PDB file of C-alpha atoms in Angstrom:
ATOM      1  CA  MET A   1     203.764 261.863 133.858  1.00 81.00           C
ATOM      2  CA  LEU A   2     204.681 258.750 133.080  1.00 84.00           C
ATOM      3  CA  ALA A   3     204.169 257.382 136.487  1.00 86.00           C
ATOM      4  CA  LYS A   4     200.784 258.288 135.870  1.00 84.00           C
ATOM      5  CA  ALA A   5     200.091 257.029 132.725  1.00 85.00           C
ATOM      6  CA  ALA A   6     201.210 253.628 134.511  1.00 87.00           C
ATOM      7  CA  LEU A   7     199.671 253.684 137.113  1.00 87.00           C
ATOM      8  CA  ALA A   8     196.125 254.250 135.872  1.00 85.00           C
ATOM      9  CA  GLN A   9     196.292 250.454 134.236  1.00 88.00           C
ATOM     10  CA  PHE A  10     196.465 249.031 137.678  1.00 89.00           C
ATOM     11  CA  GLU A  11     192.967 249.034 139.665  1.00 84.00           C
ATOM     12  CA  ASP A  12     192.964 250.472 143.053  1.00 82.00           C
ATOM     13  CA  ALA A  13     196.535 251.545 143.059  1.00 82.00           C
ATOM     14  CA  ASP A  14     196.690 253.476 146.268  1.00 84.00           C
ATOM     15  CA  VAL A  15     200.248 255.179 145.877  1.00 88.00           C
ATOM     16  CA  ILE A  16     201.304 258.559 147.879  1.00 90.00           C
ATOM     17  CA  ARG A  17     204.070 259.966 144.814  1.00 90.00           C
ATOM     18  CA  HIS A  18     207.250 262.365 146.345  1.00 91.00           C
ATOM     19  CA  PHE A  19     209.323 264.399 143.598  1.00 90.00           C
ATOM     20  CA  TRP A  20     212.665 265.597 143.866  1.00 90.00           C
ATOM     21  CA  PRO A  21     212.609 268.074 140.792  1.00 85.00           C
ATOM     22  CA  MET A  22     216.305 269.549 139.241  1.00 83.00           C
ATOM     23  CA  VAL A  23     218.532 267.306 140.553  1.00 87.00           C
ATOM     24  CA  ARG A  24     221.508 268.373 139.023  1.00 82.00           C
ATOM     25  CA  SER A  25     224.768 268.019 140.942  1.00 86.00           C
ATOM     26  CA  ARG A  26     225.401 265.374 143.819  1.00 90.00           C
ATOM     27  CA  GLN A  27     225.456 267.326 146.755  1.00 91.00           C
ATOM     28  CA  HIS A  28     221.697 268.203 145.793  1.00 91.00           C
ATOM     29  CA  LEU A  29     221.452 264.620 145.619  1.00 94.00           C
ATOM     30  CA  GLU A  30     222.927 263.662 148.909  1.00 94.00           C
ATOM     31  CA  ARG A  31     220.987 266.430 150.571  1.00 93.00           C
ATOM     32  CA  ILE A  32     217.735 263.953 149.276  1.00 92.00           C
ATOM     33  CA  LEU A  33     219.315 260.730 149.873  1.00 95.00           C
ATOM     34  CA  PRO A  34     217.648 260.757 153.314  1.00 94.00           C
ATOM     35  CA  GLU A  35     213.740 261.033 152.632  1.00 93.00           C
ATOM     36  CA  LEU A  36     214.293 258.287 149.982  1.00 93.00           C
ATOM     37  CA  LYS A  37     215.053 256.186 153.247  1.00 93.00           C
ATOM     38  CA  ASP A  38     212.438 258.167 155.403  1.00 93.00           C
ATOM     39  CA  ASN A  39     209.945 256.698 151.896  1.00 92.00           C
ATOM     40  CA  PRO A  40     211.253 253.361 150.501  1.00 93.00           C
ATOM     41  CA  GLY A  41     209.517 252.368 146.975  1.00 94.00           C
ATOM     42  CA  LEU A  42     210.333 252.839 143.495  1.00 95.00           C
ATOM     43  CA  VAL A  43     212.375 255.172 142.214  1.00 96.00           C
ATOM     44  CA  LEU A  44     212.369 256.471 138.450  1.00 95.00           C
ATOM     45  CA  PHE A  45     214.894 258.720 137.905  1.00 93.00           C
ATOM     46  CA  THR A  46     216.099 261.214 134.651  1.00 89.00           C
ATOM     47  CA  LEU A  47     219.352 261.230 135.965  1.00 89.00           C
ATOM     48  CA  VAL A  48     222.311 262.010 133.148  1.00 84.00           C
ATOM     49  CA  ASN A  49     225.041 262.817 134.693  1.00 87.00           C
ATOM     50  CA  PRO A  50     226.928 259.460 134.661  1.00 88.00           C
ATOM     51  CA  ASP A  51     228.962 260.407 138.898  1.00 90.00           C
ATOM     52  CA  THR A  52     225.436 261.565 139.594  1.00 92.00           C
ATOM     53  CA  ARG A  53     222.767 258.384 138.566  1.00 91.00           C
ATOM     54  CA  ASN A  54     225.593 256.545 139.595  1.00 93.00           C
ATOM     55  CA  ARG A  55     225.357 258.060 143.113  1.00 94.00           C
ATOM     56  CA  LEU A  56     221.603 257.746 143.332  1.00 95.00           C
ATOM     57  CA  GLU A  57     221.486 253.222 141.839  1.00 95.00           C
ATOM     58  CA  GLU A  58     224.247 252.686 144.225  1.00 95.00           C
ATOM     59  CA  ALA A  59     222.138 254.178 146.935  1.00 95.00           C
ATOM     60  CA  CYS A  60     218.782 252.692 146.030  1.00 95.00           C
ATOM     61  CA  THR A  61     220.781 249.398 145.917  1.00 95.00           C
ATOM     62  CA  GLN A  62     222.085 249.980 149.498  1.00 94.00           C
ATOM     63  CA  LEU A  63     218.808 251.239 150.681  1.00 94.00           C
ATOM     64  CA  GLY A  64     216.644 247.648 148.418  1.00 95.00           C
ATOM     65  CA  LEU A  65     214.923 250.497 146.359  1.00 94.00           C
ATOM     66  CA  PRO A  66     214.064 249.172 142.238  1.00 95.00           C
ATOM     67  CA  ALA A  67     215.448 252.231 140.504  1.00 94.00           C
ATOM     68  CA  VAL A  68     214.233 252.623 137.258  1.00 94.00           C
ATOM     69  CA  PRO A  69     215.977 255.078 134.417  1.00 92.00           C
ATOM     70  CA  ILE A  70     213.314 255.717 133.139  1.00 90.00           C
ATOM     71  CA  LEU A  71     215.323 257.837 129.472  1.00 86.00           C
ATOM     72  CA  ASP A  72     217.311 255.274 128.927  1.00 88.00           C
ATOM     73  CA  ARG A  73     215.240 253.426 126.090  1.00 87.00           C
ATOM     74  CA  VAL A  74     213.436 257.230 125.046  1.00 87.00           C
ATOM     75  CA  THR A  75     217.351 257.564 124.693  1.00 85.00           C
ATOM     76  CA  GLU A  76     218.836 254.974 123.202  1.00 88.00           C
ATOM     77  CA  ALA A  77     216.244 254.871 119.991  1.00 90.00           C
ATOM     78  CA  LEU A  78     216.698 258.675 119.263  1.00 88.00           C
ATOM     79  CA  GLU A  79     220.632 258.369 119.201  1.00 86.00           C
ATOM     80  CA  LYS A  80     219.906 255.536 116.536  1.00 89.00           C
ATOM     81  CA  ALA A  81     217.085 257.493 115.225  1.00 92.00           C
ATOM     82  CA  LEU A  82     219.185 260.590 114.848  1.00 90.00           C
ATOM     83  CA  GLY A  83     222.491 259.373 114.135  1.00 88.00           C
ATOM     84  CA  GLN A  84     224.157 261.720 116.827  1.00 84.00           C
ATOM     85  CA  GLU A  85     224.784 260.398 120.851  1.00 80.00           C
ATOM     86  CA  ALA A  86     223.332 262.835 123.043  1.00 74.00           C
ATOM     87  CA  HIS A  87     225.306 264.615 125.303  1.00 69.00           C
ATOM     88  CA  GLY A  88     223.915 263.663 128.671  1.00 63.00           C
ATOM     89  CA  ARG A  89     223.800 267.504 130.381  1.00 61.00           C
ATOM     90  CA  PRO A  90     221.437 267.958 132.872  1.00 60.00           C
ATOM     91  CA  GLY A  91     218.920 270.726 132.714  1.00 55.00           C
ATOM     92  CA  ARG A  92     218.842 270.527 129.222  1.00 55.00           C
ATOM     93  CA  GLN A  93     214.671 270.343 128.612  1.00 51.00           C
ATOM     94  CA  HIS A  94     214.331 273.282 131.186  1.00 51.00           C
ATOM     95  CA  ALA A  95     216.033 275.440 129.306  1.00 49.00           C
ATOM     96  CA  MET A  96     215.069 279.174 129.410  1.00 53.00           C
ATOM     97  CA  ASP A  97     214.351 279.750 126.261  1.00 63.00           C
ATOM     98  CA  GLN A  98     212.328 282.719 125.164  1.00 74.00           C
ATOM     99  CA  ALA A  99     208.592 279.983 125.651  1.00 78.00           C
ATOM    100  CA  TYR A 100     209.466 279.579 129.339  1.00 78.00           C
ATOM    101  CA  PHE A 101     209.243 283.069 129.565  1.00 82.00           C
ATOM    102  CA  ASN A 102     205.921 282.864 127.871  1.00 87.00           C
ATOM    103  CA  ARG A 103     204.819 280.420 130.328  1.00 89.00           C
ATOM    104  CA  VAL A 104     205.615 282.578 132.955  1.00 89.00           C
ATOM    105  CA  GLU A 105     203.669 285.417 131.891  1.00 94.00           C
ATOM    106  CA  ALA A 106     200.955 283.304 130.641  1.00 95.00           C
ATOM    107  CA  ILE A 107     200.463 281.754 134.209  1.00 95.00           C
ATOM    108  CA  GLN A 108     200.868 285.782 136.164  1.00 95.00           C
ATOM    109  CA  PHE A 109     198.569 286.647 134.161  1.00 96.00           C
ATOM    110  CA  THR A 110     196.182 283.532 134.771  1.00 97.00           C
ATOM    111  CA  ILE A 111     196.985 283.591 138.415  1.00 96.00           C
ATOM    112  CA  ALA A 112     195.763 288.034 139.082  1.00 95.00           C
ATOM    113  CA  HIS A 113     192.166 287.093 136.609  1.00 97.00           C
ATOM    114  CA  ASP A 114     190.705 284.510 138.371  1.00 96.00           C
ATOM    115  CA  ASP A 115     186.970 284.368 138.981  1.00 96.00           C
ATOM    116  CA  GLY A 116     186.544 287.531 137.197  1.00 96.00           C
ATOM    117  CA  ILE A 117     189.081 290.041 138.521  1.00 95.00           C
ATOM    118  CA  GLY A 118     191.121 293.138 136.943  1.00 95.00           C
ATOM    119  CA  TRP A 119     187.937 292.759 133.894  1.00 96.00           C
ATOM    120  CA  GLU A 120     189.890 295.976 132.886  1.00 96.00           C
ATOM    121  CA  GLU A 121     192.753 293.882 130.985  1.00 96.00           C
ATOM    122  CA  TRP A 122     190.966 290.924 129.898  1.00 97.00           C
ATOM    123  CA  GLU A 123     191.566 292.259 125.964  1.00 97.00           C
ATOM    124  CA  GLU A 124     195.170 291.146 126.908  1.00 97.00           C
ATOM    125  CA  ALA A 125     193.812 288.009 127.373  1.00 98.00           C
ATOM    126  CA  ASP A 126     193.845 284.874 124.546  1.00 97.00           C
ATOM    127  CA  ILE A 127     191.288 282.989 126.478  1.00 98.00           C
ATOM    128  CA  LEU A 128     188.277 283.541 128.669  1.00 98.00           C
ATOM    129  CA  LEU A 129     186.826 281.592 130.088  1.00 98.00           C
ATOM    130  CA  ALA A 130     182.738 281.803 130.829  1.00 98.00           C
ATOM    131  CA  GLY A 131     180.344 279.403 133.294  1.00 97.00           C
ATOM    132  CA  VAL A 132     178.749 279.122 136.707  1.00 96.00           C
ATOM    133  CA  SER A 133     180.534 278.510 139.869  1.00 94.00           C
ATOM    134  CA  ARG A 134     182.543 274.781 139.809  1.00 92.00           C
ATOM    135  CA  SER A 135     181.860 273.957 136.547  1.00 95.00           C
ATOM    136  CA  SER A 136     186.384 273.839 135.794  1.00 95.00           C
ATOM    137  CA  LYS A 137     186.765 277.300 134.586  1.00 97.00           C
ATOM    138  CA  THR A 138     190.242 278.306 137.338  1.00 96.00           C
ATOM    139  CA  PRO A 139     192.106 274.901 137.349  1.00 95.00           C
ATOM    140  CA  THR A 140     191.242 274.502 133.545  1.00 97.00           C
ATOM    141  CA  SER A 141     192.022 278.473 133.754  1.00 97.00           C
ATOM    142  CA  ILE A 142     195.663 277.126 134.868  1.00 96.00           C
ATOM    143  CA  TYR A 143     196.140 273.861 132.918  1.00 95.00           C
ATOM    144  CA  LEU A 144     196.206 275.956 129.689  1.00 96.00           C
ATOM    145  CA  ALA A 145     197.837 278.571 131.206  1.00 96.00           C
ATOM    146  CA  ASN A 146     200.772 276.248 131.840  1.00 93.00           C
ATOM    147  CA  ARG A 147     200.347 275.567 128.122  1.00 92.00           C
ATOM    148  CA  GLY A 148     201.702 279.155 127.447  1.00 94.00           C
ATOM    149  CA  TYR A 149     197.560 280.447 126.808  1.00 96.00           C
ATOM    150  CA  LYS A 150     196.389 284.102 129.033  1.00 97.00           C
ATOM    151  CA  VAL A 151     193.351 283.132 130.149  1.00 98.00           C
ATOM    152  CA  ALA A 152     191.134 285.572 132.881  1.00 98.00           C
ATOM    153  CA  ASN A 153     187.380 283.414 133.764  1.00 98.00           C
ATOM    154  CA  ILE A 154     184.538 284.849 135.312  1.00 97.00           C
ATOM    155  CA  PRO A 155     181.774 283.372 137.358  1.00 97.00           C
ATOM    156  CA  LEU A 156     178.253 284.231 135.669  1.00 97.00           C
ATOM    157  CA  VAL A 157     175.806 284.311 138.069  1.00 95.00           C
ATOM    158  CA  VAL A 158     171.875 285.060 137.828  1.00 94.00           C
ATOM    159  CA  GLU A 159     171.810 287.528 140.676  1.00 94.00           C
ATOM    160  CA  SER A 160     174.939 289.686 139.109  1.00 93.00           C
ATOM    161  CA  PRO A 161     175.308 290.657 135.617  1.00 91.00           C
ATOM    162  CA  PRO A 162     178.734 290.507 133.992  1.00 95.00           C
ATOM    163  CA  PRO A 163     180.539 294.018 132.820  1.00 96.00           C
ATOM    164  CA  PRO A 164     179.336 295.433 129.564  1.00 95.00           C
ATOM    165  CA  LYS A 165     183.709 294.545 129.086  1.00 95.00           C
ATOM    166  CA  LEU A 166     182.240 290.370 128.488  1.00 97.00           C
ATOM    167  CA  PHE A 167     180.705 291.725 125.151  1.00 97.00           C
ATOM    168  CA  GLU A 168     182.939 294.029 123.900  1.00 96.00           C
ATOM    169  CA  LEU A 169     185.768 291.559 123.713  1.00 96.00           C
ATOM    170  CA  LYS A 170     187.469 291.098 120.129  1.00 95.00           C
ATOM    171  CA  HIS A 171     190.772 289.866 121.010  1.00 95.00           C
ATOM    172  CA  PRO A 172     189.981 286.874 123.586  1.00 97.00           C
ATOM    173  CA  MET A 173     188.398 283.539 122.209  1.00 97.00           C
ATOM    174  CA  ILE A 174     185.579 283.121 125.256  1.00 98.00           C
ATOM    175  CA  VAL A 175     184.469 279.933 125.745  1.00 98.00           C
ATOM    176  CA  GLY A 176     181.284 279.262 127.416  1.00 98.00           C
ATOM    177  CA  LEU A 177     181.749 275.696 129.711  1.00 98.00           C
ATOM    178  CA  THR A 178     178.853 274.232 130.980  1.00 97.00           C
ATOM    179  CA  THR A 179     177.153 271.431 132.637  1.00 97.00           C
ATOM    180  CA  ALA A 180     174.928 268.753 133.807  1.00 96.00           C
ATOM    181  CA  PRO A 181     172.685 270.152 136.584  1.00 96.00           C
ATOM    182  CA  GLU A 182     172.348 267.204 138.978  1.00 96.00           C
ATOM    183  CA  ARG A 183     177.019 266.864 138.493  1.00 94.00           C
ATOM    184  CA  LEU A 184     177.054 269.987 139.159  1.00 95.00           C
ATOM    185  CA  VAL A 185     174.998 269.873 142.398  1.00 95.00           C
ATOM    186  CA  GLN A 186     177.141 267.269 144.003  1.00 93.00           C
ATOM    187  CA  ILE A 187     180.427 268.147 143.896  1.00 94.00           C
ATOM    188  CA  ARG A 188     179.431 271.826 145.306  1.00 94.00           C
ATOM    189  CA  ARG A 189     177.628 269.473 147.700  1.00 91.00           C
ATOM    190  CA  ASN A 190     181.457 267.944 148.009  1.00 90.00           C
ATOM    191  CA  ARG A 191     182.311 271.024 148.086  1.00 87.00           C
ATOM    192  CA  LEU A 192     180.247 272.345 151.283  1.00 90.00           C
ATOM    193  CA  LEU A 193     181.642 269.424 153.312  1.00 87.00           C
ATOM    194  CA  THR A 194     184.590 270.049 152.502  1.00 84.00           C
ATOM    195  CA  LEU A 195     184.235 273.478 154.327  1.00 84.00           C
ATOM    196  CA  ASN A 196     181.947 271.821 157.221  1.00 84.00           C
ATOM    197  CA  GLU A 197     179.205 273.124 156.166  1.00 83.00           C
ATOM    198  CA  GLU A 198     176.132 270.465 155.704  1.00 77.00           C
ATOM    199  CA  ARG A 199     173.068 272.875 155.709  1.00 80.00           C
ATOM    200  CA  GLU A 200     170.805 273.233 152.679  1.00 79.00           C
ATOM    201  CA  THR A 201     170.901 275.828 150.253  1.00 88.00           C
ATOM    202  CA  ASP A 202     170.421 277.827 146.675  1.00 89.00           C
ATOM    203  CA  TYR A 203     173.740 277.135 145.960  1.00 92.00           C
ATOM    204  CA  VAL A 204     172.745 273.323 145.741  1.00 93.00           C
ATOM    205  CA  ASP A 205     169.040 273.366 145.597  1.00 94.00           C
ATOM    206  CA  GLY A 206     168.395 271.637 142.477  1.00 94.00           C
ATOM    207  CA  GLU A 207     165.578 273.383 140.587  1.00 96.00           C
ATOM    208  CA  ARG A 208     168.228 276.512 141.658  1.00 95.00           C
ATOM    209  CA  VAL A 209     171.212 274.717 139.904  1.00 97.00           C
ATOM    210  CA  LYS A 210     168.986 274.244 136.595  1.00 97.00           C
ATOM    211  CA  GLY A 211     167.582 277.713 136.406  1.00 97.00           C
ATOM    212  CA  GLU A 212     172.132 278.911 136.484  1.00 97.00           C
ATOM    213  CA  VAL A 213     172.910 275.660 134.115  1.00 97.00           C
ATOM    214  CA  LYS A 214     170.099 277.472 132.040  1.00 97.00           C
ATOM    215  CA  PHE A 215     170.907 281.204 132.350  1.00 97.00           C
ATOM    216  CA  ALA A 216     174.647 280.623 131.581  1.00 97.00           C
ATOM    217  CA  ARG A 217     173.529 278.399 128.212  1.00 97.00           C
ATOM    218  CA  ARG A 218     171.493 281.210 126.928  1.00 97.00           C
ATOM    219  CA  MET A 219     174.061 284.171 127.835  1.00 97.00           C
ATOM    220  CA  PHE A 220     176.557 281.650 125.623  1.00 98.00           C
ATOM    221  CA  ALA A 221     173.954 281.275 122.832  1.00 97.00           C
ATOM    222  CA  ASP A 222     173.509 284.819 122.663  1.00 97.00           C
ATOM    223  CA  ASN A 223     177.038 286.122 122.272  1.00 97.00           C
ATOM    224  CA  GLY A 224     177.651 283.306 119.338  1.00 96.00           C
ATOM    225  CA  TRP A 225     180.198 281.608 122.046  1.00 97.00           C
ATOM    226  CA  ALA A 226     181.775 279.036 121.891  1.00 96.00           C
ATOM    227  CA  VAL A 227     180.211 276.095 124.178  1.00 97.00           C
ATOM    228  CA  ILE A 228     181.809 272.907 125.940  1.00 97.00           C
ATOM    229  CA  ASP A 229     180.270 270.139 127.884  1.00 97.00           C
ATOM    230  CA  VAL A 230     182.299 269.394 130.643  1.00 97.00           C
ATOM    231  CA  THR A 231     180.375 266.846 133.105  1.00 95.00           C
ATOM    232  CA  ARG A 232     182.095 263.851 131.571  1.00 92.00           C
ATOM    233  CA  ARG A 233     185.783 265.447 130.941  1.00 94.00           C
ATOM    234  CA  SER A 234     188.747 265.891 132.845  1.00 93.00           C
ATOM    235  CA  ILE A 235     190.099 269.242 132.952  1.00 94.00           C
ATOM    236  CA  GLU A 236     193.067 268.096 130.627  1.00 94.00           C
ATOM    237  CA  GLU A 237     189.942 266.972 127.711  1.00 95.00           C
ATOM    238  CA  THR A 238     188.598 270.075 128.886  1.00 96.00           C
ATOM    239  CA  ALA A 239     191.760 271.891 128.013  1.00 95.00           C
ATOM    240  CA  ALA A 240     192.177 269.770 124.893  1.00 95.00           C
ATOM    241  CA  ALA A 241     189.139 271.060 123.152  1.00 96.00           C
ATOM    242  CA  VAL A 242     189.484 274.731 124.517  1.00 97.00           C
ATOM    243  CA  ILE A 243     193.374 274.957 123.097  1.00 96.00           C
ATOM    244  CA  ARG A 244     191.488 272.775 119.144  1.00 96.00           C
ATOM    245  CA  LEU A 245     188.867 275.550 119.027  1.00 96.00           C
ATOM    246  CA  TYR A 246     191.268 278.431 119.742  1.00 96.00           C
ATOM    247  CA  ASN A 247     194.157 276.791 116.819  1.00 95.00           C
ATOM    248  CA  GLU A 248     190.847 276.474 114.458  1.00 94.00           C
ATOM    249  CA  ARG A 249     190.198 279.991 114.921  1.00 92.00           C
ATOM    250  CA  SER A 250     193.756 281.764 114.235  1.00 90.00           C
ATOM    251  CA  ALA A 251     194.031 279.450 111.484  1.00 88.00           C
ATOM    252  CA  SER A 252     190.953 281.025 109.948  1.00 84.00           C
ATOM    253  CA  GLY A 253     191.329 284.074 111.468  1.00 75.00           C
ATOM    254  CA  SER A 254     187.611 284.241 112.440  1.00 65.00           C
ATOM    255  CA  SER A 255     185.974 285.862 115.932  1.00 56.00           C
ATOM    256  CA  GLN A 256     183.654 284.573 118.121  1.00 56.00           C
ATOM    257  CA  GLY A 257     181.132 281.361 115.977  1.00 48.00           C
ATOM    258  CA  SER A 258     178.720 279.455 118.148  1.00 46.00           C
ATOM    259  CA  LYS A 259     180.348 275.565 118.176  1.00 50.00           C
ATOM    260  CA  PRO A 260     179.483 273.376 120.831  1.00 51.00           C
ATOM    261  CA  ILE A 261     181.179 269.970 122.248  1.00 58.00           C
TER     262      ILE A 261
END
């Protein structure tokens, strides 16, 4: 995440990322050193065990690779601010506390209730996302699940009404995702190209898509669901907006409410 944030400061940076998580022992490190040699580049690391990090720094020097311990400055600042020394125990941030198991449960629930599946269990969800095809429902759901929210999502199709259960839900916060028809057509065309499908279909017909978006927006308004326009939003921004709505709803104790964002 730090590398991604830093790379945003550089234009047209074509970078290949390699990720080796949970390296907690000298033995594990030795197994990945050949891969570092085969994929030379900048090495960012968060190793805290002295023996393991010394071995990595030694190997990087031998391979001529720059190595940056990205936690050092932050850890030093925290030591001064908190008035205590860091423990230097590897993997403490991955401790399997209750929050960890809640995230795992949320991810499992979300995967099992993607694209309208398992509607009988929607009442167990924290959030339900509704929208037309390719309106970022699935990636937003997965992102929210990684934050610990149980999420279900359903595609809205003009010819196929959603199950009545959708309009009876009490516990989940229902959020409608909408987008500009022109942008939606572009996204759908790109999707078809990845499937080697070049034929013109109703799926990318401009007037048809406008009708789909209008149908979805009318459903959102009729049911008083919160609405988020994802046209110019990244997945992270959309998820942040959903979380904000969820927290406001929890704080107020209210049920659904139309609140375009």
